[in-house]
């Protein structure tokens, strides 16, 4: 199988209805875009073959659209990954490899993906976490949106239960984990889904096409999904990783200290029982986030907007859950770099990802599943791009460090290495694709 960058997946998803020119189609023919994003989501979902994870709503999006099986981020850290995806520039080009540096500090005049839509007549709105959310003087990216952002800037640990009266007690004694019997809207993602539903209702009345970005905060730490989601997973049936030990010959530079989680353990290593419960908490958070995705998708259908809306679902990077002695994300491994990318929703014809499209400086190759996903017959889709391409015919974006659209040519060169940054000051890493089974 072949790797695919997140930008590639998004570029394919947002091609629009034609590749015949650089200008967008008439306003009445422009497709809306519903851009859904999760935080720290690894491709451990039902649609990715993980039957032990309950994700019915993301699974149904995969069935009615395109699922990218090997989506790789540019760097396994929130800020550089999101900045790269949303600007079309590599972390090295942006000179962003950490959390505090805002993209506008490096490139004040860069046009982001949602900003490009806004500049071309779209109404753009941000609900939740899309750009990096903390330790920055600029909150989110006001220039990208037509209206003020909502619930976009906070600490993950600020996600405390909001209920009337005193919240129920915590039913688990595990660092960075909470089990409380509260409704979905007690936490960030439930309220984000509610606001996204309200926004969709308002946007339907608006004559402009829209780009609505909905950023969920889960399954990122802390693992605090409402109790009913924890109850879906029997801790005795949650499997441990194949190996909890460091790779025998793995260099230290490829690892990290898992501080975001392990500092809460007070210096002790998590026991196998702890790791099992942490994995259970991550799965519960994933299912909770999936339920909120379902609420938004249901509203899109009920409003009759599905056939005129491209739906994209993606994440910023993966996550470790005990593999190779690691917890959290920023390491040089597939669990950290690999994420999720799905696209679908519109009944209008969308270009076949089997066409090769070269945008800017391209360096990734991949495969996607067909709409119906027939068993045993995956459809290989090859599309090469370095950055996310705008939707609905808005194909050309200035200032992205490349050459715009050079060709839609199957003879274009394809690189079989995805260049992924890790700890920039000490070098980068390259991940070669595994061999595809015959």
CSV table of C-alpha atoms in Angstrom, one decimal:
chain,number,residue,atom,x,y,z
A,1,UNK,CA,0.0,0.0,0.0
A,2,UNK,CA,1.1,3.6,-0.6
A,3,UNK,CA,1.3,6.6,1.7
A,4,UNK,CA,-0.9,9.6,1.2
A,5,UNK,CA,-0.5,13.0,2.8
A,6,UNK,CA,-3.4,14.7,4.5
A,7,UNK,CA,-3.0,17.5,2.1
A,8,UNK,CA,-3.3,15.1,-0.8
A,9,UNK,CA,-6.5,13.6,0.5
A,10,UNK,CA,-8.0,17.1,1.1
A,11,UNK,CA,-6.9,18.3,-2.3
A,12,UNK,CA,-8.6,15.3,-4.0
A,13,UNK,CA,-11.7,15.9,-1.9
A,14,UNK,CA,-11.9,19.6,-2.7
A,15,UNK,CA,-11.4,19.4,-6.4
A,16,UNK,CA,-15.0,20.4,-7.1
A,17,UNK,CA,-16.9,19.5,-10.2
A,18,UNK,CA,-14.5,20.2,-13.0
A,19,UNK,CA,-10.8,20.5,-13.8
A,20,UNK,CA,-11.3,22.6,-16.9
A,21,UNK,CA,-10.2,26.0,-15.7
A,22,UNK,CA,-8.8,28.1,-12.9
A,23,UNK,CA,-11.9,30.2,-12.4
A,24,UNK,CA,-14.9,28.9,-10.3
A,25,UNK,CA,-18.2,28.0,-11.8
A,26,UNK,CA,-21.2,30.4,-11.5
A,27,UNK,CA,-22.2,31.2,-8.0
A,28,UNK,CA,-25.4,29.1,-8.2
A,29,UNK,CA,-23.4,26.0,-9.1
A,30,UNK,CA,-20.8,26.2,-6.4
A,31,UNK,CA,-20.8,23.4,-4.0
A,32,UNK,CA,-20.8,24.0,-0.2
A,33,UNK,CA,-18.1,22.5,1.9
A,34,UNK,CA,-18.6,21.0,5.3
A,35,UNK,CA,-15.0,20.5,6.7
A,36,UNK,CA,-15.0,18.3,9.8
A,37,UNK,CA,-11.8,17.8,11.8
A,38,UNK,CA,-10.9,15.7,14.8
A,39,UNK,CA,-7.9,16.1,17.2
A,40,UNK,CA,-5.3,13.3,17.7
A,41,UNK,CA,-7.5,10.7,15.8
A,42,UNK,CA,-5.6,7.7,14.6
A,43,UNK,CA,-7.2,5.6,11.8
A,44,UNK,CA,-8.6,3.1,14.3
A,45,UNK,CA,-12.3,3.2,13.2
A,46,UNK,CA,-14.7,0.7,11.9
A,47,UNK,CA,-14.3,1.9,8.3
A,48,UNK,CA,-10.5,1.4,8.6
A,49,UNK,CA,-11.0,-2.2,9.6
A,50,UNK,CA,-11.0,-1.7,13.4
A,51,UNK,CA,-14.1,-3.6,14.3
A,52,UNK,CA,-13.5,-3.1,18.1
A,53,UNK,CA,-14.1,0.7,17.7
A,54,UNK,CA,-17.7,2.0,17.5
A,55,UNK,CA,-17.8,4.7,14.9
A,56,UNK,CA,-21.0,4.3,12.9
A,57,UNK,CA,-21.3,7.9,11.7
A,58,UNK,CA,-17.8,8.2,10.3
A,59,UNK,CA,-18.3,4.8,8.8
A,60,UNK,CA,-21.4,5.8,6.9
A,61,UNK,CA,-19.6,8.9,5.6
A,62,UNK,CA,-16.9,6.5,4.3
A,63,UNK,CA,-19.5,4.3,2.6
A,64,UNK,CA,-21.1,7.2,0.7
A,65,UNK,CA,-17.8,8.9,-0.2
A,66,UNK,CA,-14.1,8.2,-0.5
A,67,UNK,CA,-11.9,6.8,2.2
A,68,UNK,CA,-8.1,7.5,2.0
A,69,UNK,CA,-6.4,4.5,3.6
A,70,UNK,CA,-2.9,6.1,4.0
A,71,UNK,CA,-3.3,9.7,5.0
A,72,UNK,CA,-0.1,11.1,6.5
A,73,UNK,CA,0.4,14.5,8.1
A,74,UNK,CA,3.3,16.7,7.5
A,75,UNK,CA,4.4,16.7,11.2
A,76,UNK,CA,2.9,14.8,14.1
A,77,UNK,CA,2.3,17.9,16.2
A,78,UNK,CA,-0.9,20.0,16.2
A,79,UNK,CA,0.3,23.4,15.2
A,80,UNK,CA,2.7,22.6,12.3
A,81,UNK,CA,0.4,19.9,11.0
A,82,UNK,CA,-2.7,22.2,10.9
A,83,UNK,CA,-0.7,25.2,9.7
A,84,UNK,CA,0.7,23.1,6.8
A,85,UNK,CA,-2.7,21.6,5.9
A,86,UNK,CA,-4.5,25.0,5.9
A,87,UNK,CA,-1.9,27.0,4.0
A,88,UNK,CA,-0.5,24.4,1.6
A,89,UNK,CA,3.1,25.0,2.8
A,90,UNK,CA,5.4,22.5,4.4
A,91,UNK,CA,6.4,23.1,8.0
A,92,UNK,CA,9.9,23.8,6.7
A,93,UNK,CA,8.6,26.4,4.3
A,94,UNK,CA,6.5,28.0,7.1
A,95,UNK,CA,9.3,27.6,9.6
A,96,UNK,CA,6.8,26.3,12.1
A,97,UNK,CA,7.8,23.2,14.0
A,98,UNK,CA,6.4,24.0,17.5
A,99,UNK,CA,3.2,24.9,19.2
A,100,UNK,CA,3.6,28.7,20.1
A,101,UNK,CA,4.5,30.0,16.6
A,102,UNK,CA,1.5,31.4,14.7
A,103,UNK,CA,1.5,31.1,11.0
A,104,UNK,CA,0.9,34.9,10.6
A,105,UNK,CA,4.1,35.5,12.4
A,106,UNK,CA,6.0,33.7,9.6
A,107,UNK,CA,3.8,34.5,6.7
A,108,UNK,CA,1.5,37.5,7.5
A,109,UNK,CA,0.0,37.7,4.0
A,110,UNK,CA,-0.5,33.9,3.4
A,111,UNK,CA,-3.9,33.0,2.1
A,112,UNK,CA,-5.3,30.0,4.0
A,113,UNK,CA,-7.7,27.4,2.6
A,114,UNK,CA,-10.9,28.9,4.2
A,115,UNK,CA,-9.6,32.4,3.4
A,116,UNK,CA,-9.4,31.5,-0.2
A,117,UNK,CA,-13.0,30.4,-0.2
A,118,UNK,CA,-13.9,33.7,1.5
A,119,UNK,CA,-12.1,35.6,-1.2
A,120,UNK,CA,-14.1,33.9,-3.8
A,121,UNK,CA,-17.5,34.6,-2.6
A,122,UNK,CA,-18.0,31.9,0.1
A,123,UNK,CA,-19.4,32.5,3.5
A,124,UNK,CA,-16.8,31.0,5.8
A,125,UNK,CA,-17.4,30.0,9.5
A,126,UNK,CA,-15.4,28.3,12.1
A,127,UNK,CA,-17.0,26.3,14.9
A,128,UNK,CA,-14.5,24.6,17.3
A,129,UNK,CA,-10.8,23.9,16.9
A,130,UNK,CA,-9.5,24.2,13.3
A,131,UNK,CA,-6.3,26.2,13.7
A,132,UNK,CA,-4.0,25.5,16.7
A,133,UNK,CA,-5.7,26.6,19.8
A,134,UNK,CA,-3.3,27.7,22.6
A,135,UNK,CA,-0.1,29.5,23.5
A,136,UNK,CA,-0.4,32.0,20.7
A,137,UNK,CA,-1.0,35.7,20.7
A,138,UNK,CA,-3.4,35.4,17.7
A,139,UNK,CA,-6.4,33.4,18.5
A,140,UNK,CA,-7.3,31.0,15.6
A,141,UNK,CA,-7.1,33.0,12.4
A,142,UNK,CA,-9.7,35.8,12.2
A,143,UNK,CA,-8.7,36.6,8.6
A,144,UNK,CA,-10.0,33.3,7.4
A,145,UNK,CA,-13.6,33.7,8.5
A,146,UNK,CA,-16.6,35.8,7.7
A,147,UNK,CA,-17.8,35.8,11.3
A,148,UNK,CA,-16.1,35.5,14.7
A,149,UNK,CA,-14.9,32.0,15.6
A,150,UNK,CA,-16.7,29.9,18.2
A,151,UNK,CA,-15.1,27.7,20.9
A,152,UNK,CA,-11.8,27.7,18.9
A,153,UNK,CA,-9.3,28.8,21.6
A,154,UNK,CA,-8.9,27.1,24.9
A,155,UNK,CA,-6.8,24.5,26.7
A,156,UNK,CA,-8.0,20.9,26.5
A,157,UNK,CA,-7.9,20.7,30.3
A,158,UNK,CA,-10.5,23.5,30.3
A,159,UNK,CA,-13.0,20.9,29.0
A,160,UNK,CA,-14.8,20.4,32.4
A,161,UNK,CA,-18.3,19.2,32.7
A,162,UNK,CA,-20.9,22.0,32.4
A,163,UNK,CA,-24.1,20.9,34.0
A,164,UNK,CA,-26.8,22.4,36.3
A,165,UNK,CA,-25.8,22.0,39.9
A,166,UNK,CA,-22.8,19.9,41.0
A,167,UNK,CA,-21.6,17.4,38.5
A,168,UNK,CA,-21.6,13.7,39.3
A,169,UNK,CA,-18.5,12.2,40.8
A,170,UNK,CA,-15.6,10.7,38.8
A,171,UNK,CA,-15.9,6.9,38.6
A,172,UNK,CA,-12.4,6.1,37.7
A,173,UNK,CA,-9.0,6.6,39.4
A,174,UNK,CA,-6.7,7.0,36.4
A,175,UNK,CA,-4.6,10.1,35.5
A,176,UNK,CA,-6.0,12.3,32.7
A,177,UNK,CA,-9.2,10.2,32.6
A,178,UNK,CA,-12.8,11.0,33.9
A,179,UNK,CA,-16.0,9.0,33.9
A,180,UNK,CA,-19.0,11.1,34.8
A,181,UNK,CA,-22.7,10.4,34.0
A,182,UNK,CA,-23.4,13.7,32.1
A,183,UNK,CA,-25.1,14.6,28.8
A,184,UNK,CA,-23.1,15.0,25.6
A,185,UNK,CA,-23.4,18.8,25.8
A,186,UNK,CA,-21.6,18.9,29.1
A,187,UNK,CA,-18.3,18.8,27.2
A,188,UNK,CA,-16.9,20.9,24.3
A,189,UNK,CA,-17.7,18.6,21.4
A,190,UNK,CA,-21.4,18.3,22.3
A,191,UNK,CA,-21.7,22.0,22.4
A,192,UNK,CA,-19.8,22.4,19.2
A,193,UNK,CA,-22.1,20.0,17.4
A,194,UNK,CA,-25.1,21.9,18.7
A,195,UNK,CA,-23.6,25.2,17.4
A,196,UNK,CA,-22.7,23.6,14.0
A,197,UNK,CA,-26.4,22.5,13.7
A,198,UNK,CA,-27.6,26.0,14.4
A,199,UNK,CA,-25.0,27.4,11.8
A,200,UNK,CA,-26.2,25.0,9.1
A,201,UNK,CA,-29.8,26.1,9.6
A,202,UNK,CA,-28.7,29.7,9.2
A,203,UNK,CA,-26.5,29.0,6.3
A,204,UNK,CA,-29.3,27.3,4.4
A,205,UNK,CA,-31.1,30.7,4.3
A,206,UNK,CA,-28.0,32.4,3.1
A,207,UNK,CA,-27.8,32.8,-0.7
A,208,UNK,CA,-24.0,32.4,-0.6
A,209,UNK,CA,-22.3,29.1,-0.9
A,210,UNK,CA,-20.6,28.2,2.4
A,211,UNK,CA,-17.4,26.7,3.9
A,212,UNK,CA,-18.3,25.6,7.4
A,213,UNK,CA,-15.4,24.2,9.4
A,214,UNK,CA,-16.3,22.2,12.5
A,215,UNK,CA,-13.4,21.2,14.7
A,216,UNK,CA,-13.9,18.6,17.4
A,217,UNK,CA,-11.5,18.5,20.4
A,218,UNK,CA,-11.6,14.7,20.8
A,219,UNK,CA,-10.3,12.1,21.1
A,220,UNK,CA,-7.4,14.3,22.5
A,221,UNK,CA,-6.6,14.1,26.2
A,222,UNK,CA,-8.1,14.2,28.7
A,223,UNK,CA,-10.2,11.1,28.2
A,224,UNK,CA,-13.4,12.4,29.7
A,225,UNK,CA,-16.2,11.2,27.4
A,226,UNK,CA,-19.6,10.9,29.1
A,227,UNK,CA,-20.1,7.6,31.0
A,228,UNK,CA,-22.4,6.0,28.4
A,229,UNK,CA,-19.5,5.9,25.9
A,230,UNK,CA,-17.1,4.3,28.4
A,231,UNK,CA,-19.8,1.7,29.0
A,232,UNK,CA,-19.6,0.6,25.4
A,233,UNK,CA,-16.2,-0.9,26.0
A,234,UNK,CA,-15.5,-3.8,28.3
A,235,UNK,CA,-12.0,-3.2,29.8
A,236,UNK,CA,-11.4,-6.9,29.9
A,237,UNK,CA,-11.8,-7.0,26.1
A,238,UNK,CA,-9.6,-4.0,25.3
A,239,UNK,CA,-6.4,-5.4,23.8
A,240,UNK,CA,-2.9,-4.2,24.6
A,241,UNK,CA,-0.5,-3.2,21.8
A,242,UNK,CA,1.6,-6.0,20.4
A,243,UNK,CA,4.7,-4.5,22.0
A,244,UNK,CA,5.0,-2.2,24.9
A,245,UNK,CA,8.8,-2.0,24.7
A,246,UNK,CA,11.0,0.4,22.9
A,247,UNK,CA,12.1,-0.8,19.4
A,248,UNK,CA,15.3,-2.9,19.9
A,249,UNK,CA,17.3,-0.9,17.4
A,250,UNK,CA,15.3,2.3,17.4
A,251,UNK,CA,17.2,5.6,17.7
A,252,UNK,CA,16.3,7.8,20.6
A,253,UNK,CA,15.6,10.7,18.2
A,254,UNK,CA,12.6,8.7,16.9
A,255,UNK,CA,11.0,8.5,20.4
A,256,UNK,CA,9.7,11.1,22.8
A,257,UNK,CA,9.0,11.3,26.6
A,258,UNK,CA,5.2,11.1,26.4
A,259,UNK,CA,5.1,14.0,28.8
A,260,UNK,CA,1.5,15.2,28.1
A,261,UNK,CA,0.3,12.0,29.6
A,262,UNK,CA,3.1,10.5,31.7
A,263,UNK,CA,3.7,13.6,33.8
A,264,UNK,CA,0.3,13.0,35.4
A,265,UNK,CA,1.6,9.6,36.6
A,266,UNK,CA,4.1,11.2,38.9
A,267,UNK,CA,7.1,9.5,37.5
A,268,UNK,CA,5.9,6.0,37.5
A,269,UNK,CA,5.3,4.0,34.3
A,270,UNK,CA,1.7,3.0,33.5
A,271,UNK,CA,1.0,-0.6,34.2
A,272,UNK,CA,-0.6,-2.9,31.6
A,273,UNK,CA,-3.9,-2.4,33.4
A,274,UNK,CA,-3.4,1.4,33.2
A,275,UNK,CA,-2.7,1.2,29.4
A,276,UNK,CA,-5.8,-1.0,28.9
A,277,UNK,CA,-7.9,1.6,30.6
A,278,UNK,CA,-6.3,4.5,28.8
A,279,UNK,CA,-7.0,2.8,25.5
A,280,UNK,CA,-10.6,2.3,26.6
A,281,UNK,CA,-10.8,6.0,27.4
A,282,UNK,CA,-9.4,6.9,24.0
A,283,UNK,CA,-12.0,4.6,22.3
A,284,UNK,CA,-14.8,6.1,24.4
A,285,UNK,CA,-13.6,9.6,23.4
A,286,UNK,CA,-13.6,8.5,19.7
A,287,UNK,CA,-17.1,7.2,19.9
A,288,UNK,CA,-18.3,10.3,21.7
A,289,UNK,CA,-16.8,12.5,18.9
A,290,UNK,CA,-18.3,10.2,16.3
A,291,UNK,CA,-21.7,10.7,17.8
A,292,UNK,CA,-21.3,14.5,17.4
A,293,UNK,CA,-20.2,14.0,13.8
A,294,UNK,CA,-23.5,12.0,13.3
A,295,UNK,CA,-25.6,14.8,14.7
A,296,UNK,CA,-24.1,17.3,12.2
A,297,UNK,CA,-24.4,14.9,9.2
A,298,UNK,CA,-28.0,14.1,10.2
A,299,UNK,CA,-28.8,17.8,10.2
A,300,UNK,CA,-27.2,18.3,6.8
A,301,UNK,CA,-29.4,15.6,5.4
A,302,UNK,CA,-32.6,16.9,7.1
A,303,UNK,CA,-31.9,20.4,5.6
A,304,UNK,CA,-31.7,18.9,2.2
A,305,UNK,CA,-28.1,20.1,1.8
A,306,UNK,CA,-26.3,16.8,1.3
A,307,UNK,CA,-26.5,16.8,-2.5
A,308,UNK,CA,-25.0,20.3,-2.7
A,309,UNK,CA,-22.3,19.9,-0.1
A,310,UNK,CA,-18.8,18.3,-0.2
A,311,UNK,CA,-18.2,16.7,3.2
A,312,UNK,CA,-14.6,16.3,4.3
A,313,UNK,CA,-13.6,14.6,7.6
A,314,UNK,CA,-9.9,14.5,8.7
A,315,UNK,CA,-7.6,14.8,11.6
A,316,UNK,CA,-4.3,16.6,12.4
A,317,UNK,CA,-2.2,13.5,13.2
A,318,UNK,CA,-2.3,10.1,14.9
A,319,UNK,CA,-1.6,9.0,18.5
A,320,UNK,CA,0.2,6.4,20.5
A,321,UNK,CA,-1.6,4.2,23.0
A,322,UNK,CA,1.3,2.4,24.5
A,323,UNK,CA,2.9,1.2,21.3
A,324,UNK,CA,6.7,1.0,21.6
A,325,UNK,CA,6.6,2.5,25.1
A,326,UNK,CA,5.0,5.7,23.7
A,327,UNK,CA,1.9,7.6,24.6
A,328,UNK,CA,0.7,10.7,22.7
A,329,UNK,CA,1.9,11.7,19.2
A,330,UNK,CA,5.2,13.5,18.4
A,331,UNK,CA,7.4,10.5,17.4
A,332,UNK,CA,8.8,9.1,14.2
A,333,UNK,CA,6.3,6.3,13.7
A,334,UNK,CA,3.3,5.4,11.7
A,335,UNK,CA,1.0,5.6,14.7
A,336,UNK,CA,1.9,9.3,15.1
A,337,UNK,CA,2.0,10.4,11.4
A,338,UNK,CA,-0.9,8.5,10.1
A,339,UNK,CA,-4.3,10.0,10.4
A,340,UNK,CA,-7.8,9.9,8.8
A,341,UNK,CA,-9.2,11.4,5.6
A,342,UNK,CA,-12.7,10.9,4.2
A,343,UNK,CA,-14.6,12.8,1.6
A,344,UNK,CA,-18.1,12.5,0.1
A,345,UNK,CA,-21.6,13.7,0.5
A,346,UNK,CA,-22.5,15.3,-2.8
A,347,UNK,CA,-24.6,13.5,-5.5
A,348,UNK,CA,-23.0,15.7,-8.2
A,349,UNK,CA,-20.2,14.2,-10.1
A,350,UNK,CA,-16.8,14.6,-8.4
A,351,UNK,CA,-13.5,14.1,-10.4
A,352,UNK,CA,-12.1,10.6,-10.3
A,353,UNK,CA,-9.1,10.5,-7.9
A,354,UNK,CA,-7.6,8.1,-10.4
A,355,UNK,CA,-6.5,11.1,-12.3
A,356,UNK,CA,-3.1,12.5,-11.4
A,357,UNK,CA,-3.1,16.1,-10.6
A,358,UNK,CA,0.1,18.0,-9.8
A,359,UNK,CA,-0.3,21.1,-7.6
A,360,UNK,CA,2.8,23.0,-6.5
A,361,UNK,CA,5.6,20.9,-5.1
A,362,UNK,CA,4.1,17.4,-5.0
A,363,UNK,CA,5.5,14.5,-3.0
A,364,UNK,CA,2.9,12.0,-1.9
A,365,UNK,CA,1.1,9.1,-3.5
A,366,UNK,CA,-1.8,7.0,-2.2
A,367,UNK,CA,-4.8,4.9,-2.7
A,368,UNK,CA,-8.5,5.4,-1.8
A,369,UNK,CA,-11.5,3.2,-1.5
A,370,UNK,CA,-14.4,3.4,-4.0
A,371,UNK,CA,-17.8,4.7,-3.0
A,372,UNK,CA,-19.3,1.2,-2.5
A,373,UNK,CA,-16.2,-0.3,-1.1
A,374,UNK,CA,-16.7,-3.8,-2.6
A,375,UNK,CA,-14.9,-6.4,-0.5
A,376,UNK,CA,-11.6,-7.6,-1.9
A,377,UNK,CA,-11.5,-5.1,-4.8
A,378,UNK,CA,-10.1,-1.8,-3.6
A,379,UNK,CA,-9.8,0.9,-6.2
A,380,UNK,CA,-6.4,2.5,-6.4
A,381,UNK,CA,-6.6,6.3,-6.7
A,382,UNK,CA,-3.4,8.2,-7.5
A,383,UNK,CA,-3.4,11.9,-7.0
A,384,UNK,CA,-0.3,14.0,-6.2
A,385,UNK,CA,-0.4,17.3,-4.5
A,386,UNK,CA,1.4,19.0,-1.7
A,387,UNK,CA,-1.4,21.1,-0.4
A,388,UNK,CA,-5.2,21.2,-0.1
A,389,UNK,CA,-6.9,22.3,-3.3
A,390,UNK,CA,-10.0,24.5,-3.0
A,391,UNK,CA,-13.4,23.1,-3.9
A,392,UNK,CA,-16.1,23.8,-6.4
A,393,UNK,CA,-13.8,24.8,-9.2
A,394,UNK,CA,-11.6,27.2,-7.2
A,395,UNK,CA,-8.5,25.4,-8.2
A,396,UNK,CA,-5.8,28.0,-8.3
A,397,UNK,CA,-4.4,29.6,-5.1
A,398,UNK,CA,-1.6,32.1,-5.2
A,399,UNK,CA,1.2,32.2,-2.6
A,400,UNK,CA,1.4,28.5,-1.8
A,401,UNK,CA,5.0,28.0,-2.7
A,402,UNK,CA,4.3,25.9,-5.8
A,403,UNK,CA,3.4,26.4,-9.4
A,404,UNK,CA,-0.3,26.2,-9.3
A,405,UNK,CA,-1.9,23.5,-11.5
A,406,UNK,CA,0.8,22.2,-13.8
A,407,UNK,CA,-1.0,19.2,-15.2
A,408,UNK,CA,-3.6,16.6,-14.9
A,409,UNK,CA,-1.3,14.1,-16.5
A,410,UNK,CA,-1.0,10.4,-15.7
A,411,UNK,CA,2.6,10.6,-16.9
A,412,UNK,CA,3.6,13.1,-14.2
A,413,UNK,CA,6.4,11.8,-11.9
A,414,UNK,CA,5.3,10.2,-8.6
A,415,UNK,CA,7.5,10.1,-5.5
A,416,UNK,CA,7.2,6.9,-3.5
A,417,UNK,CA,8.5,8.6,-0.4
A,418,UNK,CA,6.4,10.8,1.9
A,419,UNK,CA,8.6,13.5,3.5
A,420,UNK,CA,7.5,14.0,7.1
A,421,UNK,CA,9.2,16.3,9.5
A,422,UNK,CA,10.1,15.2,13.0
A,423,UNK,CA,12.0,17.4,15.5
A,424,UNK,CA,13.1,19.8,12.8
A,425,UNK,CA,16.3,21.0,14.7
A,426,UNK,CA,17.6,17.4,14.6
A,427,UNK,CA,16.7,16.4,11.1
A,428,UNK,CA,13.7,14.9,9.2
A,429,UNK,CA,12.5,11.4,8.5
A,430,UNK,CA,11.2,9.7,5.4
A,431,UNK,CA,8.6,6.9,5.5
A,432,UNK,CA,8.6,4.5,2.6
A,433,UNK,CA,5.3,2.9,1.7
A,434,UNK,CA,4.9,-0.8,2.6
A,435,UNK,CA,4.5,-3.3,-0.3
A,436,UNK,CA,0.9,-3.8,-1.3
A,437,UNK,CA,-0.4,-7.4,-1.1
A,438,UNK,CA,-0.9,-9.0,-4.4
